mmCIF file of C-alpha atoms in Angstrom:
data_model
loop_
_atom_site.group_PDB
_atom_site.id
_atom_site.type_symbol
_atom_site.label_atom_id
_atom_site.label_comp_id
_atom_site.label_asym_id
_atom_site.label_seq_id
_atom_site.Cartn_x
_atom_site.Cartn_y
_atom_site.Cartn_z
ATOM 1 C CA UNK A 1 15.012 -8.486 21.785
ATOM 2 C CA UNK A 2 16.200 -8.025 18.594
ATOM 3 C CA UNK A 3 17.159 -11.344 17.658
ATOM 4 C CA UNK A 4 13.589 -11.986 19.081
ATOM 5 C CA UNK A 5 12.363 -9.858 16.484
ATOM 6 C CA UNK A 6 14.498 -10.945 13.351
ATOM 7 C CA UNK A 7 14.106 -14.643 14.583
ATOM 8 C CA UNK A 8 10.404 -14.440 13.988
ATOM 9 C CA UNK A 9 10.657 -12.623 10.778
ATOM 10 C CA UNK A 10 12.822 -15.361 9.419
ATOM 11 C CA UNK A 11 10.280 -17.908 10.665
ATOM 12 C CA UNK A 12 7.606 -16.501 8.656
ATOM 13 C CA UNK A 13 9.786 -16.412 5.439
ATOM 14 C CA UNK A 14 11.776 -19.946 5.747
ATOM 15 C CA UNK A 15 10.198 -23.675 5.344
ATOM 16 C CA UNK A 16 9.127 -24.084 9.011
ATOM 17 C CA UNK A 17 6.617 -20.941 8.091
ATOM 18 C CA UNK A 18 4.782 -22.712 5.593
ATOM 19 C CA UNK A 19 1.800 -22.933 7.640
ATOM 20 C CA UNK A 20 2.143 -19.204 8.299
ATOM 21 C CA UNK A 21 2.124 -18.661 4.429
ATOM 22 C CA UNK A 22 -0.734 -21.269 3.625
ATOM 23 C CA UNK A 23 -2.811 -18.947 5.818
ATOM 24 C CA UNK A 24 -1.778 -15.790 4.470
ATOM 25 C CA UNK A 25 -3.158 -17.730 1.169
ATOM 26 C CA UNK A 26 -6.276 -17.916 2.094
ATOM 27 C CA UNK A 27 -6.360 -14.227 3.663
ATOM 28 C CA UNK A 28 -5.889 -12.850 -0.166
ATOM 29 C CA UNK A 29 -1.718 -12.878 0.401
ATOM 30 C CA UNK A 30 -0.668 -10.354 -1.782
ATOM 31 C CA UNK A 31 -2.609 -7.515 0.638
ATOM 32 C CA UNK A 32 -1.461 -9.868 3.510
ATOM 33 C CA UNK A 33 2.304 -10.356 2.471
ATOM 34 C CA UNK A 34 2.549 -6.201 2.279
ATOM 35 C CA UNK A 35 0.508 -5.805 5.677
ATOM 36 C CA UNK A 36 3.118 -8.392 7.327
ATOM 37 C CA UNK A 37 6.030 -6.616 6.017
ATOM 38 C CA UNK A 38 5.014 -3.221 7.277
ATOM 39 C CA UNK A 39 4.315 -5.063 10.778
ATOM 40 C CA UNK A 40 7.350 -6.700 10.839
ATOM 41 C CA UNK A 41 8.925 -3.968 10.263
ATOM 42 C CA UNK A 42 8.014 -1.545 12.253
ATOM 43 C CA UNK A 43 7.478 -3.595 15.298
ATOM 44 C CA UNK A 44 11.172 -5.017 14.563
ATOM 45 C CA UNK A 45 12.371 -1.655 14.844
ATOM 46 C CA UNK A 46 9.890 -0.831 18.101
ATOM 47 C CA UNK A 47 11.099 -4.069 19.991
ATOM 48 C CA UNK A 48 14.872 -3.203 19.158
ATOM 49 C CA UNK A 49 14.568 0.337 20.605
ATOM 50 C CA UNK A 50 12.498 -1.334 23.873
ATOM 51 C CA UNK A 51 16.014 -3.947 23.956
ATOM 52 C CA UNK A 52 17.889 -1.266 24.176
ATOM 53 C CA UNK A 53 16.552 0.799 26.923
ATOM 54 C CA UNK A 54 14.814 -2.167 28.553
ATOM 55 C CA UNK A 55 17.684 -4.160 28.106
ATOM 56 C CA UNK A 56 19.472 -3.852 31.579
ATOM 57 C CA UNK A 57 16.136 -3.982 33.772
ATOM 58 C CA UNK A 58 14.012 -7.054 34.787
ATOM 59 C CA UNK A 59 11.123 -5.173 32.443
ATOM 60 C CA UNK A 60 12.522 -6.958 29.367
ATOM 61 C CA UNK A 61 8.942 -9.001 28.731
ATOM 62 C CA UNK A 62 7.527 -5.310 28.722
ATOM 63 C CA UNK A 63 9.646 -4.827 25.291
ATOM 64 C CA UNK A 64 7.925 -8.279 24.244
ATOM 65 C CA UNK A 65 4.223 -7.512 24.662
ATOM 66 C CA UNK A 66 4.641 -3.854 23.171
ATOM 67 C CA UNK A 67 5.770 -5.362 20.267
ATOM 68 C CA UNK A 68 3.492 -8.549 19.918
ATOM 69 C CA UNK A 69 1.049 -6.158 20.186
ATOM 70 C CA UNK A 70 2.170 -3.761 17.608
ATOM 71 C CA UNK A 71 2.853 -6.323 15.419
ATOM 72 C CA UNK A 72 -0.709 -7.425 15.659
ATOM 73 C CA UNK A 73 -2.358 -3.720 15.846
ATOM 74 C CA UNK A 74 -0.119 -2.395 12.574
ATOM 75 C CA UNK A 75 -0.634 -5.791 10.686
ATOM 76 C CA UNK A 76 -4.721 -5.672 11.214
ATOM 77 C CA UNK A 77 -4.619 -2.008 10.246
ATOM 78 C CA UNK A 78 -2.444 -2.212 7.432
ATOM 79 C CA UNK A 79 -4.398 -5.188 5.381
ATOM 80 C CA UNK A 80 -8.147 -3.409 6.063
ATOM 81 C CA UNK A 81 -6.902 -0.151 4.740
ATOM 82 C CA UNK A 82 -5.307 -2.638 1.435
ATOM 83 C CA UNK A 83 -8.177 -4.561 1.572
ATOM 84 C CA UNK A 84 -11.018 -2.280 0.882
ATOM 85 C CA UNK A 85 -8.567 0.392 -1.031
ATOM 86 C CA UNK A 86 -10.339 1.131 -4.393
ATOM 87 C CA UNK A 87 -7.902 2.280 -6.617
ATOM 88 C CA UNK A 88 -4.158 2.786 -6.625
ATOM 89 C CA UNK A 89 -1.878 5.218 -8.749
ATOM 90 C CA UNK A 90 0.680 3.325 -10.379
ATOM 91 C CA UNK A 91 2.245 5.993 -12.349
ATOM 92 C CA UNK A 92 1.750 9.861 -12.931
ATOM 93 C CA UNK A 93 0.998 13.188 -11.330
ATOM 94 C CA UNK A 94 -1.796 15.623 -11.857
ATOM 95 C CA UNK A 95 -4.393 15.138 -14.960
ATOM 96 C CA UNK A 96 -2.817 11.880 -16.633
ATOM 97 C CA UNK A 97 -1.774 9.147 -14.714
ATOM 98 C CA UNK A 98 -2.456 5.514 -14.923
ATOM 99 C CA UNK A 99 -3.849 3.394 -12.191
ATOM 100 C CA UNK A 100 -5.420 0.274 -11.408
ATOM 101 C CA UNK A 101 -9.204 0.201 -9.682
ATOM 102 C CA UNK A 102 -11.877 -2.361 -8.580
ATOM 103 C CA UNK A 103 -15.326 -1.911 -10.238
ATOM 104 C CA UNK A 104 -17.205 -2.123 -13.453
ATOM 105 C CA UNK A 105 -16.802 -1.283 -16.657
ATOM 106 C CA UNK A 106 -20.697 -1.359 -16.913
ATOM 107 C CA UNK A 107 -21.143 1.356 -14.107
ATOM 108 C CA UNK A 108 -18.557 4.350 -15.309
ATOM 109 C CA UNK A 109 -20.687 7.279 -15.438
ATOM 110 C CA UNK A 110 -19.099 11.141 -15.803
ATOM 111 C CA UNK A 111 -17.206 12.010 -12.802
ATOM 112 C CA UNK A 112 -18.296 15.992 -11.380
ATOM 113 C CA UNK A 113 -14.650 16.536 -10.740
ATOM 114 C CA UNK A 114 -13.637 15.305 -14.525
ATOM 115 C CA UNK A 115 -15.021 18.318 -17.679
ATOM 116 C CA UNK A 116 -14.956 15.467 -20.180
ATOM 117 C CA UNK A 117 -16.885 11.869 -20.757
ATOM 118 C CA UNK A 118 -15.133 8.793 -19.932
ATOM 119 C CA UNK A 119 -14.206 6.435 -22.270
ATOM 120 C CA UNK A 120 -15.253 3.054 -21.275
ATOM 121 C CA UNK A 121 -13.043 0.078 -23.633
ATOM 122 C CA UNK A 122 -15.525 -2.465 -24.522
ATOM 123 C CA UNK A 123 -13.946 -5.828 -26.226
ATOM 124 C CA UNK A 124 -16.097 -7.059 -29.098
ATOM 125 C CA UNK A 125 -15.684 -9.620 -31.882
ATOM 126 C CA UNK A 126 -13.689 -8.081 -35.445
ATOM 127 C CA UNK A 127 -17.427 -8.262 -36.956
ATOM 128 C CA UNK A 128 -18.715 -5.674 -34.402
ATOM 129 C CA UNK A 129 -21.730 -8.102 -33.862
ATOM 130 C CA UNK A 130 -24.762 -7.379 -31.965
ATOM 131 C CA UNK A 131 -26.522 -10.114 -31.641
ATOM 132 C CA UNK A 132 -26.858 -11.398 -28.025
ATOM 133 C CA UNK A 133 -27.379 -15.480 -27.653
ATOM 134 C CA UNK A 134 -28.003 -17.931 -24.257
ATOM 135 C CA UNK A 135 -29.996 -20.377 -25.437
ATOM 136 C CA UNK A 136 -28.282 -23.503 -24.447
ATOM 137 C CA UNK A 137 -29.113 -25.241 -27.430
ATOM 138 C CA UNK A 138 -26.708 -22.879 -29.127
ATOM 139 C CA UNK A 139 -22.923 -24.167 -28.694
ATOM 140 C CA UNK A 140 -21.233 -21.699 -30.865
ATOM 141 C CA UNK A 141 -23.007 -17.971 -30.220
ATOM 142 C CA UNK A 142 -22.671 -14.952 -31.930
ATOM 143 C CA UNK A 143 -22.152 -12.607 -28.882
ATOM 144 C CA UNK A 144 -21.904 -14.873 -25.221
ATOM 145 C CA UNK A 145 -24.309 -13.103 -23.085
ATOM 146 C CA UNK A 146 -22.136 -13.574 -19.914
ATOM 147 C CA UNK A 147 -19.150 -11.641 -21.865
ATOM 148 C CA UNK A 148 -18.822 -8.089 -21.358
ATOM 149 C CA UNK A 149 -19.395 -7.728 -25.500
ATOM 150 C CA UNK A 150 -22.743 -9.447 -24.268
ATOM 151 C CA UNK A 151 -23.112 -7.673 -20.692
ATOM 152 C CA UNK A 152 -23.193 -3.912 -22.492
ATOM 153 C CA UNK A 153 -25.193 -4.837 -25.309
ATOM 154 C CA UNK A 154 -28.081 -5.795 -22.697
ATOM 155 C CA UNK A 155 -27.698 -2.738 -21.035
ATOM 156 C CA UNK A 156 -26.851 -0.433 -24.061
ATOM 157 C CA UNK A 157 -29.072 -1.612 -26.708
ATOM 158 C CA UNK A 158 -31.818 -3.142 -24.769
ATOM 159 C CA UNK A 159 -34.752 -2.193 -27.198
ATOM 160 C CA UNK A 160 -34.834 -3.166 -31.105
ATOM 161 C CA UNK A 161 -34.750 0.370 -31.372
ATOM 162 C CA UNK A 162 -31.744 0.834 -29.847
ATOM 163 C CA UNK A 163 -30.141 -2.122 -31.097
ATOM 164 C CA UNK A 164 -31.002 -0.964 -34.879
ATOM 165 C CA UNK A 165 -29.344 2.835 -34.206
ATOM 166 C CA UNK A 166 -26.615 1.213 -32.967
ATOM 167 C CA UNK A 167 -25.704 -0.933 -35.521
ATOM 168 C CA UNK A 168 -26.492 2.298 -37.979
ATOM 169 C CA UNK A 169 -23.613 4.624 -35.592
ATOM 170 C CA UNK A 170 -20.877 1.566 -35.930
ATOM 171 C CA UNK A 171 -21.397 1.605 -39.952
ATOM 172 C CA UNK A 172 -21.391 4.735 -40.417
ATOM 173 C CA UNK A 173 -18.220 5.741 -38.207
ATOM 174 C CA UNK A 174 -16.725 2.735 -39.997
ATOM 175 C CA UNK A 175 -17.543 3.851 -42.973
ATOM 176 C CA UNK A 176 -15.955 7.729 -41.784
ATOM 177 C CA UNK A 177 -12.659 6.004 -41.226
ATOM 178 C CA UNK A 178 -13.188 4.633 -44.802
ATOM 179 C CA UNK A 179 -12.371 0.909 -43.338
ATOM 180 C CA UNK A 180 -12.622 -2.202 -45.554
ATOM 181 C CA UNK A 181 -13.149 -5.865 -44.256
ATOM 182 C CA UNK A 182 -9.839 -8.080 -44.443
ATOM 183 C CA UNK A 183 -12.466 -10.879 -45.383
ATOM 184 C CA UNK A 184 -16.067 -11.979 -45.810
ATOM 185 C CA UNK A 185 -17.201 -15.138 -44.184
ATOM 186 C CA UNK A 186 -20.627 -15.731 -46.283
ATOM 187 C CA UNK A 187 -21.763 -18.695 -44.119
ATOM 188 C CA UNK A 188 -20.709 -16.509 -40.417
ATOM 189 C CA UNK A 189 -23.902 -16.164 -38.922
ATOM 190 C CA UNK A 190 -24.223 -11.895 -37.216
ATOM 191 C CA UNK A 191 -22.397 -9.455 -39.778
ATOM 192 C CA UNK A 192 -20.678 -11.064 -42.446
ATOM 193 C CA UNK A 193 -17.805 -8.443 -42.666
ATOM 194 C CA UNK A 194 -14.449 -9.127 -40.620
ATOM 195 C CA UNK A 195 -12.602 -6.035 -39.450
ATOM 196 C CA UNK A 196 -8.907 -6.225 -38.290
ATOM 197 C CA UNK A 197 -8.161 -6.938 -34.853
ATOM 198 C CA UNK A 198 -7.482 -3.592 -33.059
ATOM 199 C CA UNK A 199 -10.282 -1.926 -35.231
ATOM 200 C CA UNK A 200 -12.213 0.178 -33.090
ATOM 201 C CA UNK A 201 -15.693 2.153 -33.144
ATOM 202 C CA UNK A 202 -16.896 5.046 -31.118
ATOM 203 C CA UNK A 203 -20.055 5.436 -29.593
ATOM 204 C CA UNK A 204 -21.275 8.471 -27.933
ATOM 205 C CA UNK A 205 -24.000 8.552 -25.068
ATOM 206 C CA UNK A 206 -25.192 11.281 -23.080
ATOM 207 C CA UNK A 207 -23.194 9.678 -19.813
ATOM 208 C CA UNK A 208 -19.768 8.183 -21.346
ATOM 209 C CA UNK A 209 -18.011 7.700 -24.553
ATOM 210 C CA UNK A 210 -17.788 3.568 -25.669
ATOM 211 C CA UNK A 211 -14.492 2.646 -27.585
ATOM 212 C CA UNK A 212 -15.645 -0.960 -28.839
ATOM 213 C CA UNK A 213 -12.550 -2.716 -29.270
ATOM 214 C CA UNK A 214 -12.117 -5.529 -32.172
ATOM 215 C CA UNK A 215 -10.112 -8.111 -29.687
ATOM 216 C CA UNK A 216 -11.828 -11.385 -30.697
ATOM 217 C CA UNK A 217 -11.769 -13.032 -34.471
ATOM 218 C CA UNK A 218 -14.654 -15.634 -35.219
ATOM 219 C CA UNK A 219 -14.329 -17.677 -38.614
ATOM 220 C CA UNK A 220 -17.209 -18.753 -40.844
ATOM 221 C CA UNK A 221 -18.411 -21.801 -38.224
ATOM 222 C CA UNK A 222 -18.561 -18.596 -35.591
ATOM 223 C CA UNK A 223 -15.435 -20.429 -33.638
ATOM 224 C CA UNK A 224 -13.008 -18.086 -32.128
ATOM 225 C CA UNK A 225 -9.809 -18.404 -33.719
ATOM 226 C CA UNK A 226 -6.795 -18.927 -31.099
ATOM 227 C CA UNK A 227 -4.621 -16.664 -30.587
ATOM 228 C CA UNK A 228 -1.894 -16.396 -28.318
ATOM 229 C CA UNK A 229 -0.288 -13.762 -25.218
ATOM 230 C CA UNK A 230 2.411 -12.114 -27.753
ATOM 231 C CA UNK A 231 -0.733 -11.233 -30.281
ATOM 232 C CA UNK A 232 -2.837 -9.896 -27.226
ATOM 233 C CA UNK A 233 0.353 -7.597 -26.088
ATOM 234 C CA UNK A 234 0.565 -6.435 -29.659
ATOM 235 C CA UNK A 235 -2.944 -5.707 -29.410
ATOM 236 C CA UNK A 236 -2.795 -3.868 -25.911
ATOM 237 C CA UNK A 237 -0.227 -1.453 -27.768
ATOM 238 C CA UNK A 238 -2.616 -0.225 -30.354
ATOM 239 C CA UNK A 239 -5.340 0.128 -27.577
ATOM 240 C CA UNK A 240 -3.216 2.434 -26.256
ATOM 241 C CA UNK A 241 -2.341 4.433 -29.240
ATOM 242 C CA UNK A 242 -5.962 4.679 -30.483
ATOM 243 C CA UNK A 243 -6.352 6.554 -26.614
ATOM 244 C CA UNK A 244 -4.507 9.201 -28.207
ATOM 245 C CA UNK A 245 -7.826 10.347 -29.649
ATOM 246 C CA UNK A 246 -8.836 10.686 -26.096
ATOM 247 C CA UNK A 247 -6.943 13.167 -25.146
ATOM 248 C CA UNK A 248 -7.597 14.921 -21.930
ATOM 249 C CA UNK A 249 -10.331 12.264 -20.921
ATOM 250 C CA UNK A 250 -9.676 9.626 -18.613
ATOM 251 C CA UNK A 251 -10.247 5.795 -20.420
ATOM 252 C CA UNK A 252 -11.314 2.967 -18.567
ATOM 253 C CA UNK A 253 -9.817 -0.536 -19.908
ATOM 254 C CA UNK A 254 -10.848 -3.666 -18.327
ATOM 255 C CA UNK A 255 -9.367 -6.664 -17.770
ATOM 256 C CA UNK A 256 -10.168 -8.587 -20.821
ATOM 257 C CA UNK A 257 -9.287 -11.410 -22.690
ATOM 258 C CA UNK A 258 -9.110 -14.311 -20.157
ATOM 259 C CA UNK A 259 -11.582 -15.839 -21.639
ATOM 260 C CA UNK A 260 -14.209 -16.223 -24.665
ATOM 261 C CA UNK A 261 -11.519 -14.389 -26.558
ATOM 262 C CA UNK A 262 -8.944 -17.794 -26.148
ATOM 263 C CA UNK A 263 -5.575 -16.044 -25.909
ATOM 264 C CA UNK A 264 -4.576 -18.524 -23.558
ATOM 265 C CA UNK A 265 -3.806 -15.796 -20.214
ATOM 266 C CA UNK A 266 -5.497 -15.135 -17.089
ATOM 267 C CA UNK A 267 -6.532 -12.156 -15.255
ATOM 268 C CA UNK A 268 -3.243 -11.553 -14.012
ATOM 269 C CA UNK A 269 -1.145 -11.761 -17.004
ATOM 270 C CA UNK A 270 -3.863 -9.626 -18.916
ATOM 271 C CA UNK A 271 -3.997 -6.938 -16.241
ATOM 272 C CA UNK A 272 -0.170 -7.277 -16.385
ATOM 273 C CA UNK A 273 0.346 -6.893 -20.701
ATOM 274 C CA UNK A 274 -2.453 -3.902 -19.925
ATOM 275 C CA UNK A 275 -0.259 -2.202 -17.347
ATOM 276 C CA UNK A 276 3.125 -3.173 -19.321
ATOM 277 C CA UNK A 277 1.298 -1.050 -22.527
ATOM 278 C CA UNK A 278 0.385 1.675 -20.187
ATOM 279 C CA UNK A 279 3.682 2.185 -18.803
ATOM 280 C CA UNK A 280 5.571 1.472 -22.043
ATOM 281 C CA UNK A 281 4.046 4.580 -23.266
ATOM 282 C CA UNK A 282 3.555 6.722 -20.031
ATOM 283 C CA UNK A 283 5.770 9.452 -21.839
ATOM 284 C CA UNK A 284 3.492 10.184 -24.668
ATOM 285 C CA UNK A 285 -0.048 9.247 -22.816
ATOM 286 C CA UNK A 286 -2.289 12.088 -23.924
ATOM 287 C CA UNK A 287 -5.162 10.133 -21.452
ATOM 288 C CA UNK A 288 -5.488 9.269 -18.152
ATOM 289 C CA UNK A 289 -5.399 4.890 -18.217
ATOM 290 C CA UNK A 290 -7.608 3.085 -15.397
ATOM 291 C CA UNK A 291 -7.253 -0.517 -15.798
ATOM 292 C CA UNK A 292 -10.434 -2.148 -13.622
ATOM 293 C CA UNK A 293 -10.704 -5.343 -12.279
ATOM 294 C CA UNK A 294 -13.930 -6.517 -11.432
ATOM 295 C CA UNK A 295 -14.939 -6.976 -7.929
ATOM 296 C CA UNK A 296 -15.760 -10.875 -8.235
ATOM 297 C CA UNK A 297 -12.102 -10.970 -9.647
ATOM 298 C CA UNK A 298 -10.947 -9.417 -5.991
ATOM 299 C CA UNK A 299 -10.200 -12.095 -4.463
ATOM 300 C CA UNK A 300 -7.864 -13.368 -7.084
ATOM 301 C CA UNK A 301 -6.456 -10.477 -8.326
ATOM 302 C CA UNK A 302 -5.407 -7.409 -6.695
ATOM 303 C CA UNK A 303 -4.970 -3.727 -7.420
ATOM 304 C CA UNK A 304 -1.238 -4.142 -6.420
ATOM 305 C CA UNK A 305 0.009 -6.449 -9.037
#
């Protein structure tokens, strides 16, 4: 029975199981891969204790439908509860920890169990533009409305009114940090002045704290200037140090710059360089790190990477 067992388990995991593996593909493999492993497992080590008392009887097959059915009970089981899992602690104990979450950025609101605001990171351009643009006539836009720079400016500064306070609460807190522009592109259309990258403003609401983050550099034609994965890793580490004036709240970072922002990555790799700059400084964290995938990303990236 238990070279029943291992015989399948090698099955899965050699050539002659690549059908096997093409469907665990499709069934989102990385919560499939751990839900097999856990089956195999522990029906492996059900079917060998079944060989061994069954062993000497005619009831044998008995051993051989306990643990098909196991196998199939423990896998099913397994991959819902990783499936529809919301969040997993990847490091820490107690009030600062870091873990990874499905969700949205967008939707944080002050948890009753947390005293302070969250911090939700929001990625914005170096000029800390506000100026939302669709049109399709436009090629090169001053903040992409499907970008989450666009995405909270809708929902945060919906009104003129709005808009103009919050372009008067970014100068003036960059103006409290006494910050100069590296540059100024006359002929950028939006805010003339360009801030380093990893400049940051905070904005205060009555539900969460915003940390806009500079993460994306546009030059005078309002083209975003390449950069490249050991620039956004550098960046990542600064993200984290500036959550050192968060202490004792919990900041939300999302996966970011896959995209508009051209650093040549995908959602893995950035959720991965995000982690990596979490961990790197788990020692010293003075805030609790949430790094949150989206939920259209699910199905491509997963909590346990």
């Amino acid at each position: 029975m238990a070279t029943v067992c291992l015989g399948i388990k090698n099955i899965v995991y050699n050539k002659q199981g690549q059908m096997m593996y093409n469907i665990l593909n499709m069934w989102k493999k990385k919560n499939a891969i751990k839900s097999l492993n856990w089956s195999l497992s522990i029906s492996s080590f059900i079917g060998a204790l079944l060989s061994f008392i069954l062993l000497r009887s005619n009831f044998w097959w008995i051993g051989l439908i306990i643990f098909v059915a196991t196998f199939i009970i423990v896998f099913f089981t397994i991959y819902l509860v990783l499936r529809f899992k919301k969040r997993h602690r990847i490091s820490g104990r107690g009030s600062v920890f870091i873990e990874s979450r499905y969700g949205n950025v967008l939707n944080i609101k002050k948890d009753k169990r947390e005293k302070s605001k969250p911090v939700v990171v929001i990625p914005v351009n170096s000029s800390f533009d506000t100026i939302v643009e669709d049109s399709p006539s436009i090629v090169d836009r001053i903040v992409e409305g499907t970008s989450i720079h666009g995405q909270w400016l809708r929902q945060y500064a919906s009104t003129p009114e709005l808009l103009e306070k919050l372009d008067r609460d970014i100068s003036q807190f960059i103006a409290n940090k006494h910050w100069v522009p590296i540059k100024v592109l006359d002929n950028k259309r939006g805010k003339k002045d360009v801030y380093p990258l990893g400049s940051y403003v905070f904005i205060e609401t009555n539900d969460c704290i915003f940390l806009l983050f500079a993460l994306t550099e546009f030059n005078e034609h309002n083209k975003v200037v390449k950069k490249d994965a050991e620039e956004f890793t550098i960046l990542m580490k600064k993200l984290m140090d500036i959550t050192d004036e968060c202490a004792g709240k919990h900041v939300y970072i999302p996966v970011m710059g896959t995209k508009i922002a051209l650093f040549g990555i995908d959602d893995l790799a950035s959720f991965e360089y995000i982690k990596n700059a979490a961990l790197n400084k788990k020692c010293s964290l003075r805030a609790s790190i949430s790094i949150v995938i989206f939920e259209e990303s699910r199905d491509k990236l997963s909590i346990y990477d």
